[in-house]
Amino acid sequence: MAKQNKAYKFRLYPTEEQSLIIRKTFGCVRFVYNKMLAERKETYENLKDDKEALKSVKHPTPAKYKKEYEWLKEVDSLALANAQLNLDKAYKAFFKGNAKFPKFKQKRHKQSYTTNVVNGNIELLDGHIKLPKLKNVKIKQHRAIPSEYIIKSCTLSMTASGKYYVSILTEYEKEIEAKDIQNVVGLDFTMHGLFVDSEGEKANYPKFYRQMLEKLAKEQRKLSRKKKGSSKWNKQRIRVAKIQEKVANQRKNFLHHKSKELVTTYDAVIIENLDMKGMSQSLKFGKSVADNGWGMFISFLQYKLKEQGKQLIKIDKWFPSTKTCSNCGNTRPMPMNIRTYACSCGLNLDRDVNSALNIKKQGILLLASV
């Protein structure tokens, strides 16, 4: 039996006292992370030409700062330890060439901290969750976690509008058997509708962000006219944040349902391995790419398929799916303004459906070669 992980996210309703401790922990975690990073940065600048000396340096731990800053003792020590682990991970990724040098954490960015299960310090109760330093916090647990799942850690976070959430990481044992692949579908990414599949079905993404764009712009203008830091500015900031969070939640809900629908129907899903970051930076496509959440959709699709022993196949992004005839294999130029693929063989088909069929065929070839 192989060990698997699954996370469950729930809304928290802490008391004023508990909220204060949570926010204090956010601050302490950020402070310790930045202090450790500052020391590592200084060491790196001094020894970057001597790799052996750099490797042998012993880096500071959160315990070092507790003597000088005694208020660090007031918060969960495991949260501070996880800050060190996160920095270690970022630092190693930099030296492997997989990431840039770690950046300092700022208050305006995501507020969160992670704590681990030790000697029953975390426990789900009826309508509450027991957490280190917080005791019992009210929780809205909208779905049950199976009794055989073991809680490993919890990540507490706060949104820009001041809502609290807990993400519970669980571990369980399950033997995932690979499914015989019979039903296969190809997905062609579309800028405005998310995707068109090889069966001719469209995702019809509702464009939640663009629906709210006018209202959001109006509230952001109001925010810009208020004095930063004032009570009125803060109230307006929360209004803006709530609109943004509503859009994000609508998007996530839609993508969860759409990915579940595909995973239930098909044994393998074929997509193109697209450079979404490059596309989002394009002058014309930035908002459209950011709105439909293709990257999040693929992430949902991947873990849901994996849980059922099914497969997500990514074909090369340079494969000419748009230019190729799905009937005879001939290729022809296809400018963006031409929405129908017409071929000398007699094929006359929507360009996106034609692309999806080509993606499906290429994916089936890859599956056969494995």
mmCIF file of C-alpha atoms in Angstrom:
data_model
loop_
_atom_site.group_PDB
_atom_site.id
_atom_site.type_symbol
_atom_site.label_atom_id
_atom_site.label_comp_id
_atom_site.label_asym_id
_atom_site.label_seq_id
_atom_site.Cartn_x
_atom_site.Cartn_y
_atom_site.Cartn_z
ATOM 1 C CA MET A 1 0.000 0.000 0.000
ATOM 2 C CA ALA A 2 1.409 3.372 -1.015
ATOM 3 C CA LYS A 3 1.084 6.442 1.187
ATOM 4 C CA GLN A 4 -0.906 9.316 -0.324
ATOM 5 C CA ASN A 5 -1.531 12.903 0.787
ATOM 6 C CA LYS A 6 -4.688 14.969 0.568
ATOM 7 C CA ALA A 7 -5.463 18.455 1.873
ATOM 8 C CA TYR A 8 -8.813 19.757 3.112
ATOM 9 C CA LYS A 9 -9.484 23.483 3.420
ATOM 10 C CA PHE A 10 -12.065 24.884 5.862
ATOM 11 C CA ARG A 11 -13.164 28.304 7.096
ATOM 12 C CA LEU A 12 -12.163 29.254 10.638
ATOM 13 C CA TYR A 13 -14.078 31.554 12.995
ATOM 14 C CA PRO A 14 -11.587 32.507 15.733
ATOM 15 C CA THR A 15 -12.434 34.723 18.689
ATOM 16 C CA GLU A 16 -10.828 38.172 18.971
ATOM 17 C CA GLU A 17 -8.177 36.735 21.304
ATOM 18 C CA GLN A 18 -7.449 33.841 18.943
ATOM 19 C CA SER A 19 -7.318 36.226 15.939
ATOM 20 C CA LEU A 20 -4.713 38.302 17.759
ATOM 21 C CA ILE A 21 -2.535 35.217 18.378
ATOM 22 C CA ILE A 22 -2.884 34.096 14.748
ATOM 23 C CA ARG A 23 -1.881 37.536 13.408
ATOM 24 C CA LYS A 24 0.984 37.694 15.910
ATOM 25 C CA THR A 25 2.190 34.301 14.640
ATOM 26 C CA PHE A 26 2.042 35.537 11.024
ATOM 27 C CA GLY A 27 4.267 38.454 12.038
ATOM 28 C CA CYS A 28 6.729 36.314 14.005
ATOM 29 C CA VAL A 29 7.066 33.783 11.191
ATOM 30 C CA ARG A 30 7.701 36.589 8.706
ATOM 31 C CA PHE A 31 10.210 38.242 11.078
ATOM 32 C CA VAL A 32 12.187 35.019 11.671
ATOM 33 C CA TYR A 33 12.182 34.123 7.972
ATOM 34 C CA ASN A 34 13.513 37.568 7.030
ATOM 35 C CA LYS A 35 16.156 37.552 9.784
ATOM 36 C CA MET A 36 17.460 34.145 8.690
ATOM 37 C CA LEU A 37 17.378 35.186 5.030
ATOM 38 C CA ALA A 38 19.293 38.419 5.770
ATOM 39 C CA GLU A 39 22.081 36.422 7.436
ATOM 40 C CA ARG A 40 22.181 33.898 4.604
ATOM 41 C CA LYS A 41 22.271 36.685 2.035
ATOM 42 C CA GLU A 42 25.214 38.338 3.792
ATOM 43 C CA THR A 43 27.042 34.994 4.000
ATOM 44 C CA TYR A 44 26.352 34.304 0.336
ATOM 45 C CA GLU A 45 27.681 37.713 -0.749
ATOM 46 C CA ASN A 46 30.886 37.159 1.267
ATOM 47 C CA LEU A 47 31.524 33.556 0.219
ATOM 48 C CA LYS A 48 29.854 33.136 -3.180
ATOM 49 C CA ASP A 49 33.276 32.661 -4.838
ATOM 50 C CA ASP A 50 34.193 29.859 -2.409
ATOM 51 C CA LYS A 51 31.557 27.144 -2.845
ATOM 52 C CA GLU A 52 33.125 24.705 -0.382
ATOM 53 C CA ALA A 53 33.217 27.306 2.395
ATOM 54 C CA LEU A 54 29.628 28.301 1.578
ATOM 55 C CA LYS A 55 28.450 24.686 1.915
ATOM 56 C CA SER A 56 30.120 24.263 5.313
ATOM 57 C CA VAL A 57 28.462 27.337 6.893
ATOM 58 C CA LYS A 58 26.008 26.550 9.688
ATOM 59 C CA HIS A 59 22.874 28.612 9.245
ATOM 60 C CA PRO A 60 20.946 30.179 12.167
ATOM 61 C CA THR A 61 17.778 28.605 13.581
ATOM 62 C CA PRO A 62 14.726 30.349 15.126
ATOM 63 C CA ALA A 63 16.035 29.432 18.603
ATOM 64 C CA LYS A 64 18.906 31.885 18.102
ATOM 65 C CA TYR A 65 16.541 34.853 18.006
ATOM 66 C CA LYS A 66 14.397 33.902 21.018
ATOM 67 C CA LYS A 67 17.053 35.133 23.462
ATOM 68 C CA GLU A 68 17.110 38.605 21.947
ATOM 69 C CA TYR A 69 13.445 38.785 20.959
ATOM 70 C CA GLU A 70 11.578 37.132 23.836
ATOM 71 C CA TRP A 71 8.165 37.810 22.287
ATOM 72 C CA LEU A 72 8.924 35.005 19.799
ATOM 73 C CA LYS A 73 8.293 32.579 22.695
ATOM 74 C CA GLU A 74 4.626 33.645 22.749
ATOM 75 C CA VAL A 75 3.810 31.917 19.452
ATOM 76 C CA ASP A 76 3.849 28.326 18.182
ATOM 77 C CA SER A 77 7.493 27.157 17.955
ATOM 78 C CA LEU A 78 6.575 24.671 15.196
ATOM 79 C CA ALA A 79 5.406 27.572 13.016
ATOM 80 C CA LEU A 80 8.840 29.180 13.388
ATOM 81 C CA ALA A 81 10.552 25.851 12.638
ATOM 82 C CA ASN A 82 8.518 25.542 9.436
ATOM 83 C CA ALA A 83 9.650 29.028 8.413
ATOM 84 C CA GLN A 84 13.223 27.693 8.541
ATOM 85 C CA LEU A 85 12.270 24.603 6.517
ATOM 86 C CA ASN A 86 10.612 26.797 3.865
ATOM 87 C CA LEU A 87 13.735 28.946 3.631
ATOM 88 C CA ASP A 88 15.947 25.842 3.391
ATOM 89 C CA LYS A 89 13.791 24.572 0.521
ATOM 90 C CA ALA A 90 13.952 27.919 -1.319
ATOM 91 C CA TYR A 91 17.708 28.177 -0.727
ATOM 92 C CA LYS A 92 18.359 24.661 -2.103
ATOM 93 C CA ALA A 93 16.198 25.373 -5.156
ATOM 94 C CA PHE A 94 18.332 28.463 -5.842
ATOM 95 C CA PHE A 95 21.610 26.508 -5.685
ATOM 96 C CA LYS A 96 20.185 23.808 -7.967
ATOM 97 C CA GLY A 97 19.334 26.514 -10.492
ATOM 98 C CA ASN A 98 15.575 25.893 -10.248
ATOM 99 C CA ALA A 99 14.678 29.280 -8.737
ATOM 100 C CA LYS A 100 15.888 32.797 -8.067
ATOM 101 C CA PHE A 101 17.474 33.817 -4.770
ATOM 102 C CA PRO A 102 14.787 33.832 -2.016
ATOM 103 C CA LYS A 103 12.983 37.133 -1.447
ATOM 104 C CA PHE A 104 12.051 38.789 1.836
ATOM 105 C CA LYS A 105 8.460 38.267 2.964
ATOM 106 C CA GLN A 106 6.221 41.318 3.120
ATOM 107 C CA LYS A 107 3.097 41.951 5.157
ATOM 108 C CA ARG A 108 1.037 42.812 2.090
ATOM 109 C CA HIS A 109 1.632 39.349 0.637
ATOM 110 C CA LYS A 110 -0.169 36.165 1.718
ATOM 111 C CA GLN A 111 -0.364 35.790 5.500
ATOM 112 C CA SER A 112 0.051 32.172 6.609
ATOM 113 C CA TYR A 113 1.909 29.758 8.850
ATOM 114 C CA THR A 114 2.189 25.964 9.131
ATOM 115 C CA THR A 115 2.206 23.846 12.276
ATOM 116 C CA ASN A 116 2.671 20.090 12.689
ATOM 117 C CA VAL A 117 1.010 17.344 14.697
ATOM 118 C CA VAL A 118 3.010 16.497 17.828
ATOM 119 C CA ASN A 119 1.598 14.541 20.801
ATOM 120 C CA GLY A 120 -2.052 15.235 19.954
ATOM 121 C CA ASN A 121 -1.677 19.026 19.744
ATOM 122 C CA ILE A 122 -3.980 19.110 16.689
ATOM 123 C CA GLU A 123 -7.375 17.426 16.785
ATOM 124 C CA LEU A 124 -10.701 17.748 14.979
ATOM 125 C CA LEU A 125 -13.613 18.044 17.396
ATOM 126 C CA ASP A 126 -17.329 18.595 16.905
ATOM 127 C CA GLY A 127 -17.500 22.012 15.186
ATOM 128 C CA HIS A 128 -14.023 22.976 16.436
ATOM 129 C CA ILE A 129 -10.378 22.233 15.760
ATOM 130 C CA LYS A 130 -7.750 22.084 18.490
ATOM 131 C CA LEU A 131 -4.603 23.990 17.470
ATOM 132 C CA PRO A 132 -1.312 24.847 19.265
ATOM 133 C CA LYS A 133 -1.507 28.083 21.345
ATOM 134 C CA LEU A 134 -5.118 28.633 20.190
ATOM 135 C CA LYS A 135 -6.899 25.731 21.902
ATOM 136 C CA ASN A 136 -10.326 25.105 20.317
ATOM 137 C CA VAL A 137 -11.165 27.247 17.260
ATOM 138 C CA LYS A 138 -14.604 27.227 15.647
ATOM 139 C CA ILE A 139 -14.505 25.614 12.198
ATOM 140 C CA LYS A 140 -17.007 25.239 9.355
ATOM 141 C CA GLN A 141 -16.253 21.674 8.281
ATOM 142 C CA HIS A 142 -18.382 21.318 5.144
ATOM 143 C CA ARG A 143 -17.137 17.784 4.394
ATOM 144 C CA ALA A 144 -15.916 14.895 6.496
ATOM 145 C CA ILE A 145 -12.342 13.639 6.588
ATOM 146 C CA PRO A 146 -12.298 9.792 6.570
ATOM 147 C CA SER A 147 -11.434 8.349 9.990
ATOM 148 C CA GLU A 148 -8.505 6.348 8.577
ATOM 149 C CA TYR A 149 -6.816 9.557 7.314
ATOM 150 C CA ILE A 150 -4.038 10.791 9.618
ATOM 151 C CA ILE A 151 -3.599 14.549 10.124
ATOM 152 C CA LYS A 152 0.041 15.536 9.498
ATOM 153 C CA SER A 153 -0.003 19.353 9.549
ATOM 154 C CA CYS A 154 -2.198 22.442 9.370
ATOM 155 C CA THR A 155 -1.640 25.688 7.496
ATOM 156 C CA LEU A 156 -3.529 28.715 8.794
ATOM 157 C CA SER A 157 -4.047 31.635 6.432
ATOM 158 C CA MET A 158 -5.866 34.955 6.304
ATOM 159 C CA THR A 159 -7.318 36.550 3.176
ATOM 160 C CA ALA A 160 -7.043 40.244 2.344
ATOM 161 C CA SER A 161 -10.616 40.764 3.578
ATOM 162 C CA GLY A 162 -9.767 39.259 6.976
ATOM 163 C CA LYS A 163 -11.248 35.756 6.621
ATOM 164 C CA TYR A 164 -9.391 32.877 8.253
ATOM 165 C CA TYR A 165 -8.876 29.412 6.766
ATOM 166 C CA VAL A 166 -7.126 26.206 7.763
ATOM 167 C CA SER A 167 -5.716 23.714 5.258
ATOM 168 C CA ILE A 168 -5.428 20.273 6.883
ATOM 169 C CA LEU A 169 -2.841 17.987 5.276
ATOM 170 C CA THR A 170 -3.695 14.303 5.741
ATOM 171 C CA GLU A 171 -1.920 11.052 4.952
ATOM 172 C CA TYR A 172 -3.584 7.772 4.034
ATOM 173 C CA GLU A 173 -2.671 4.440 2.495
ATOM 174 C CA LYS A 174 -4.163 3.448 -0.830
ATOM 175 C CA GLU A 175 -3.119 1.168 -3.649
ATOM 176 C CA ILE A 176 -3.850 3.051 -6.856
ATOM 177 C CA GLU A 177 -4.319 0.652 -9.751
ATOM 178 C CA ALA A 178 -3.662 1.991 -13.244
ATOM 179 C CA LYS A 179 -6.887 2.016 -15.256
ATOM 180 C CA ASP A 180 -7.105 0.469 -18.706
ATOM 181 C CA ILE A 181 -7.278 3.452 -21.022
ATOM 182 C CA GLN A 182 -10.349 3.252 -23.210
ATOM 183 C CA ASN A 183 -12.000 6.670 -23.220
ATOM 184 C CA VAL A 184 -9.612 9.458 -24.238
ATOM 185 C CA VAL A 185 -10.277 13.168 -24.802
ATOM 186 C CA GLY A 186 -8.132 15.966 -26.174
ATOM 187 C CA LEU A 187 -8.464 19.532 -24.867
ATOM 188 C CA ASP A 188 -7.559 22.607 -26.888
ATOM 189 C CA PHE A 189 -6.978 25.670 -24.693
ATOM 190 C CA THR A 190 -9.052 28.679 -25.718
ATOM 191 C CA MET A 191 -8.393 32.154 -24.415
ATOM 192 C CA HIS A 192 -11.970 33.080 -23.527
ATOM 193 C CA GLY A 193 -13.798 29.785 -22.955
ATOM 194 C CA LEU A 194 -11.091 27.721 -21.175
ATOM 195 C CA PHE A 195 -11.135 24.776 -23.625
ATOM 196 C CA VAL A 196 -12.874 22.970 -26.468
ATOM 197 C CA ASP A 197 -12.645 19.166 -26.380
ATOM 198 C CA SER A 198 -12.228 16.640 -29.191
ATOM 199 C CA GLU A 199 -15.931 15.761 -28.930
ATOM 200 C CA GLY A 200 -16.813 19.337 -29.889
ATOM 201 C CA GLU A 201 -17.952 20.292 -26.384
ATOM 202 C CA LYS A 202 -17.006 23.715 -24.993
ATOM 203 C CA ALA A 203 -16.196 24.476 -21.353
ATOM 204 C CA ASN A 204 -18.019 27.816 -21.659
ATOM 205 C CA TYR A 205 -16.078 29.470 -18.856
ATOM 206 C CA PRO A 206 -18.261 32.355 -17.548
ATOM 207 C CA LYS A 207 -15.420 34.966 -17.432
ATOM 208 C CA PHE A 208 -16.020 35.821 -13.772
ATOM 209 C CA TYR A 209 -13.258 38.434 -13.641
ATOM 210 C CA ARG A 210 -14.518 40.348 -16.680
ATOM 211 C CA GLN A 211 -18.060 40.256 -15.286
ATOM 212 C CA MET A 212 -16.810 42.036 -12.170
ATOM 213 C CA LEU A 213 -14.303 44.302 -13.930
ATOM 214 C CA GLU A 214 -16.505 47.409 -14.018
ATOM 215 C CA LYS A 215 -17.607 47.051 -10.385
ATOM 216 C CA LEU A 216 -14.030 46.311 -9.272
ATOM 217 C CA ALA A 217 -12.650 49.333 -11.130
ATOM 218 C CA LYS A 218 -15.300 51.567 -9.501
ATOM 219 C CA GLU A 219 -14.399 50.366 -5.989
ATOM 220 C CA GLN A 220 -10.659 50.642 -6.705
ATOM 221 C CA ARG A 221 -11.135 54.273 -7.793
ATOM 222 C CA LYS A 222 -12.892 54.983 -4.492
ATOM 223 C CA LEU A 223 -9.986 53.350 -2.651
ATOM 224 C CA SER A 224 -7.408 55.470 -4.493
ATOM 225 C CA ARG A 225 -9.159 58.682 -3.322
ATOM 226 C CA LYS A 226 -8.975 57.801 0.380
ATOM 227 C CA LYS A 227 -6.062 58.488 2.687
ATOM 228 C CA LYS A 228 -3.946 55.348 2.951
ATOM 229 C CA GLY A 229 -4.041 53.838 6.438
ATOM 230 C CA SER A 230 -7.227 55.640 7.546
ATOM 231 C CA SER A 231 -10.292 53.736 8.807
ATOM 232 C CA LYS A 232 -12.281 54.677 5.667
ATOM 233 C CA TRP A 233 -9.390 53.505 3.472
ATOM 234 C CA ASN A 234 -9.312 50.179 5.337
ATOM 235 C CA LYS A 235 -13.073 49.663 4.966
ATOM 236 C CA GLN A 236 -12.825 50.358 1.239
ATOM 237 C CA ARG A 237 -9.772 48.076 0.930
ATOM 238 C CA ILE A 238 -11.860 45.246 2.400
ATOM 239 C CA ARG A 239 -14.670 45.943 -0.102
ATOM 240 C CA VAL A 240 -12.177 45.616 -2.969
ATOM 241 C CA ALA A 241 -10.677 42.464 -1.447
ATOM 242 C CA LYS A 242 -14.126 40.860 -1.088
ATOM 243 C CA ILE A 243 -14.856 41.386 -4.794
ATOM 244 C CA GLN A 244 -11.507 39.853 -5.742
ATOM 245 C CA GLU A 245 -12.074 36.913 -3.398
ATOM 246 C CA LYS A 246 -15.560 36.310 -4.802
ATOM 247 C CA VAL A 247 -14.117 36.108 -8.331
ATOM 248 C CA ALA A 248 -11.383 33.728 -7.146
ATOM 249 C CA ASN A 249 -13.912 31.481 -5.359
ATOM 250 C CA GLN A 250 -16.279 31.415 -8.366
ATOM 251 C CA ARG A 251 -13.368 30.489 -10.628
ATOM 252 C CA LYS A 252 -12.108 27.750 -8.299
ATOM 253 C CA ASN A 253 -15.606 26.254 -7.913
ATOM 254 C CA PHE A 254 -16.152 26.173 -11.691
ATOM 255 C CA LEU A 255 -12.744 24.571 -12.335
ATOM 256 C CA HIS A 256 -13.325 21.916 -9.647
ATOM 257 C CA HIS A 257 -16.657 20.921 -11.201
ATOM 258 C CA LYS A 258 -15.329 20.935 -14.766
ATOM 259 C CA SER A 259 -12.239 18.862 -13.902
ATOM 260 C CA LYS A 260 -14.351 16.358 -11.922
ATOM 261 C CA GLU A 261 -16.692 16.001 -14.903
ATOM 262 C CA LEU A 262 -13.786 15.120 -17.217
ATOM 263 C CA VAL A 263 -12.162 12.708 -14.744
ATOM 264 C CA THR A 264 -15.482 10.875 -14.249
ATOM 265 C CA THR A 265 -15.994 10.497 -18.020
ATOM 266 C CA TYR A 266 -12.494 9.774 -19.377
ATOM 267 C CA ASP A 267 -9.520 7.517 -18.576
ATOM 268 C CA ALA A 268 -6.936 9.872 -20.084
ATOM 269 C CA VAL A 269 -6.957 13.591 -20.841
ATOM 270 C CA ILE A 270 -4.559 15.018 -23.450
ATOM 271 C CA ILE A 271 -3.440 18.656 -23.356
ATOM 272 C CA GLU A 272 -0.688 20.839 -24.811
ATOM 273 C CA ASN A 273 2.194 21.770 -22.489
ATOM 274 C CA LEU A 274 1.646 25.525 -22.824
ATOM 275 C CA ASP A 275 3.729 28.414 -21.485
ATOM 276 C CA MET A 276 0.941 30.224 -19.631
ATOM 277 C CA LYS A 277 3.281 32.788 -18.046
ATOM 278 C CA GLY A 278 4.501 33.866 -21.470
ATOM 279 C CA MET A 279 0.942 34.063 -22.768
ATOM 280 C CA SER A 280 -0.273 36.088 -19.780
ATOM 281 C CA GLN A 281 2.491 38.645 -20.340
ATOM 282 C CA SER A 282 1.235 39.235 -23.870
ATOM 283 C CA LEU A 283 -0.326 42.696 -24.247
ATOM 284 C CA LYS A 284 -3.569 41.369 -25.708
ATOM 285 C CA PHE A 285 -4.071 38.216 -23.678
ATOM 286 C CA GLY A 286 -3.054 39.065 -20.094
ATOM 287 C CA LYS A 287 -6.527 39.447 -18.564
ATOM 288 C CA SER A 288 -8.029 36.536 -20.496
ATOM 289 C CA VAL A 289 -5.309 34.116 -19.385
ATOM 290 C CA ALA A 290 -5.466 35.330 -15.769
ATOM 291 C CA ASP A 291 -9.266 35.070 -15.754
ATOM 292 C CA ASN A 292 -9.783 31.498 -16.891
ATOM 293 C CA GLY A 293 -7.242 29.902 -14.502
ATOM 294 C CA TRP A 294 -5.905 27.263 -16.918
ATOM 295 C CA GLY A 295 -2.927 26.478 -14.641
ATOM 296 C CA MET A 296 -5.233 25.860 -11.662
ATOM 297 C CA PHE A 297 -7.538 23.758 -13.855
ATOM 298 C CA ILE A 298 -4.625 21.522 -14.949
ATOM 299 C CA SER A 299 -3.511 21.156 -11.326
ATOM 300 C CA PHE A 300 -7.018 20.000 -10.296
ATOM 301 C CA LEU A 301 -7.226 17.692 -13.304
ATOM 302 C CA GLN A 302 -3.840 16.120 -12.587
ATOM 303 C CA TYR A 303 -4.425 15.163 -8.952
ATOM 304 C CA LYS A 304 -7.990 13.949 -9.599
ATOM 305 C CA LEU A 305 -6.850 11.726 -12.448
ATOM 306 C CA LYS A 306 -3.950 10.399 -10.368
ATOM 307 C CA GLU A 307 -6.278 9.489 -7.472
ATOM 308 C CA GLN A 308 -8.238 7.224 -9.826
ATOM 309 C CA GLY A 309 -5.262 5.661 -11.632
ATOM 310 C CA LYS A 310 -5.985 7.679 -14.761
ATOM 311 C CA GLN A 311 -3.569 9.769 -16.814
ATOM 312 C CA LEU A 312 -2.918 13.352 -17.880
ATOM 313 C CA ILE A 313 -0.770 13.437 -21.023
ATOM 314 C CA LYS A 314 1.004 16.631 -22.084
ATOM 315 C CA ILE A 315 2.134 16.917 -25.692
ATOM 316 C CA ASP A 316 4.837 19.272 -26.949
ATOM 317 C CA LYS A 317 3.720 22.901 -27.106
ATOM 318 C CA TRP A 318 5.315 23.192 -30.580
ATOM 319 C CA PHE A 319 3.144 20.435 -32.033
ATOM 320 C CA PRO A 320 1.215 22.145 -34.905
ATOM 321 C CA SER A 321 -2.263 21.176 -33.677
ATOM 322 C CA THR A 322 -3.872 24.306 -35.121
ATOM 323 C CA LYS A 323 -2.241 24.080 -38.577
ATOM 324 C CA THR A 324 -2.781 20.336 -39.121
ATOM 325 C CA CYS A 325 -5.864 18.795 -40.737
ATOM 326 C CA SER A 326 -7.309 16.226 -38.326
ATOM 327 C CA ASN A 327 -8.639 14.215 -41.292
ATOM 328 C CA CYS A 328 -5.730 13.923 -43.762
ATOM 329 C CA GLY A 329 -2.733 15.347 -41.876
ATOM 330 C CA ASN A 330 -1.942 18.169 -44.295
ATOM 331 C CA THR A 331 -0.835 21.495 -42.806
ATOM 332 C CA ARG A 332 -1.738 25.070 -43.717
ATOM 333 C CA PRO A 333 -1.322 28.548 -42.154
ATOM 334 C CA MET A 334 -4.073 29.437 -39.676
ATOM 335 C CA PRO A 335 -4.150 33.131 -38.676
ATOM 336 C CA MET A 336 -6.149 33.964 -35.530
ATOM 337 C CA ASN A 337 -8.971 35.601 -37.512
ATOM 338 C CA ILE A 338 -9.812 32.354 -39.367
ATOM 339 C CA ARG A 339 -12.182 30.402 -37.125
ATOM 340 C CA THR A 340 -12.925 27.454 -39.450
ATOM 341 C CA TYR A 341 -10.410 24.895 -40.691
ATOM 342 C CA ALA A 342 -11.117 24.177 -44.377
ATOM 343 C CA CYS A 343 -8.951 21.559 -46.094
ATOM 344 C CA SER A 344 -8.656 20.340 -49.712
ATOM 345 C CA CYS A 345 -9.646 16.865 -48.473
ATOM 346 C CA GLY A 346 -13.135 18.193 -47.769
ATOM 347 C CA LEU A 347 -12.838 18.793 -44.026
ATOM 348 C CA ASN A 348 -14.695 21.878 -42.821
ATOM 349 C CA LEU A 349 -14.500 22.165 -39.033
ATOM 350 C CA ASP A 350 -14.273 24.674 -36.197
ATOM 351 C CA ARG A 351 -10.550 25.417 -35.731
ATOM 352 C CA ASP A 352 -10.612 24.644 -31.999
ATOM 353 C CA VAL A 353 -12.348 21.281 -32.462
ATOM 354 C CA ASN A 354 -9.839 20.430 -35.205
ATOM 355 C CA SER A 355 -6.966 21.297 -32.823
ATOM 356 C CA ALA A 356 -8.498 19.203 -30.030
ATOM 357 C CA LEU A 357 -8.772 16.193 -32.380
ATOM 358 C CA ASN A 358 -5.100 16.575 -33.338
ATOM 359 C CA ILE A 359 -4.105 16.840 -29.665
ATOM 360 C CA LYS A 360 -6.083 13.659 -28.925
ATOM 361 C CA LYS A 361 -4.404 11.748 -31.791
ATOM 362 C CA GLN A 362 -0.925 12.869 -30.720
ATOM 363 C CA GLY A 363 -1.669 11.891 -27.117
ATOM 364 C CA ILE A 364 -2.847 8.418 -28.161
ATOM 365 C CA LEU A 365 0.478 7.960 -30.036
ATOM 366 C CA LEU A 366 2.366 8.925 -26.846
ATOM 367 C CA LEU A 367 0.273 6.513 -24.766
ATOM 368 C CA ALA A 368 0.977 3.697 -27.216
ATOM 369 C CA SER A 369 4.739 4.321 -27.014
ATOM 370 C CA VAL A 370 4.899 4.097 -23.209
#
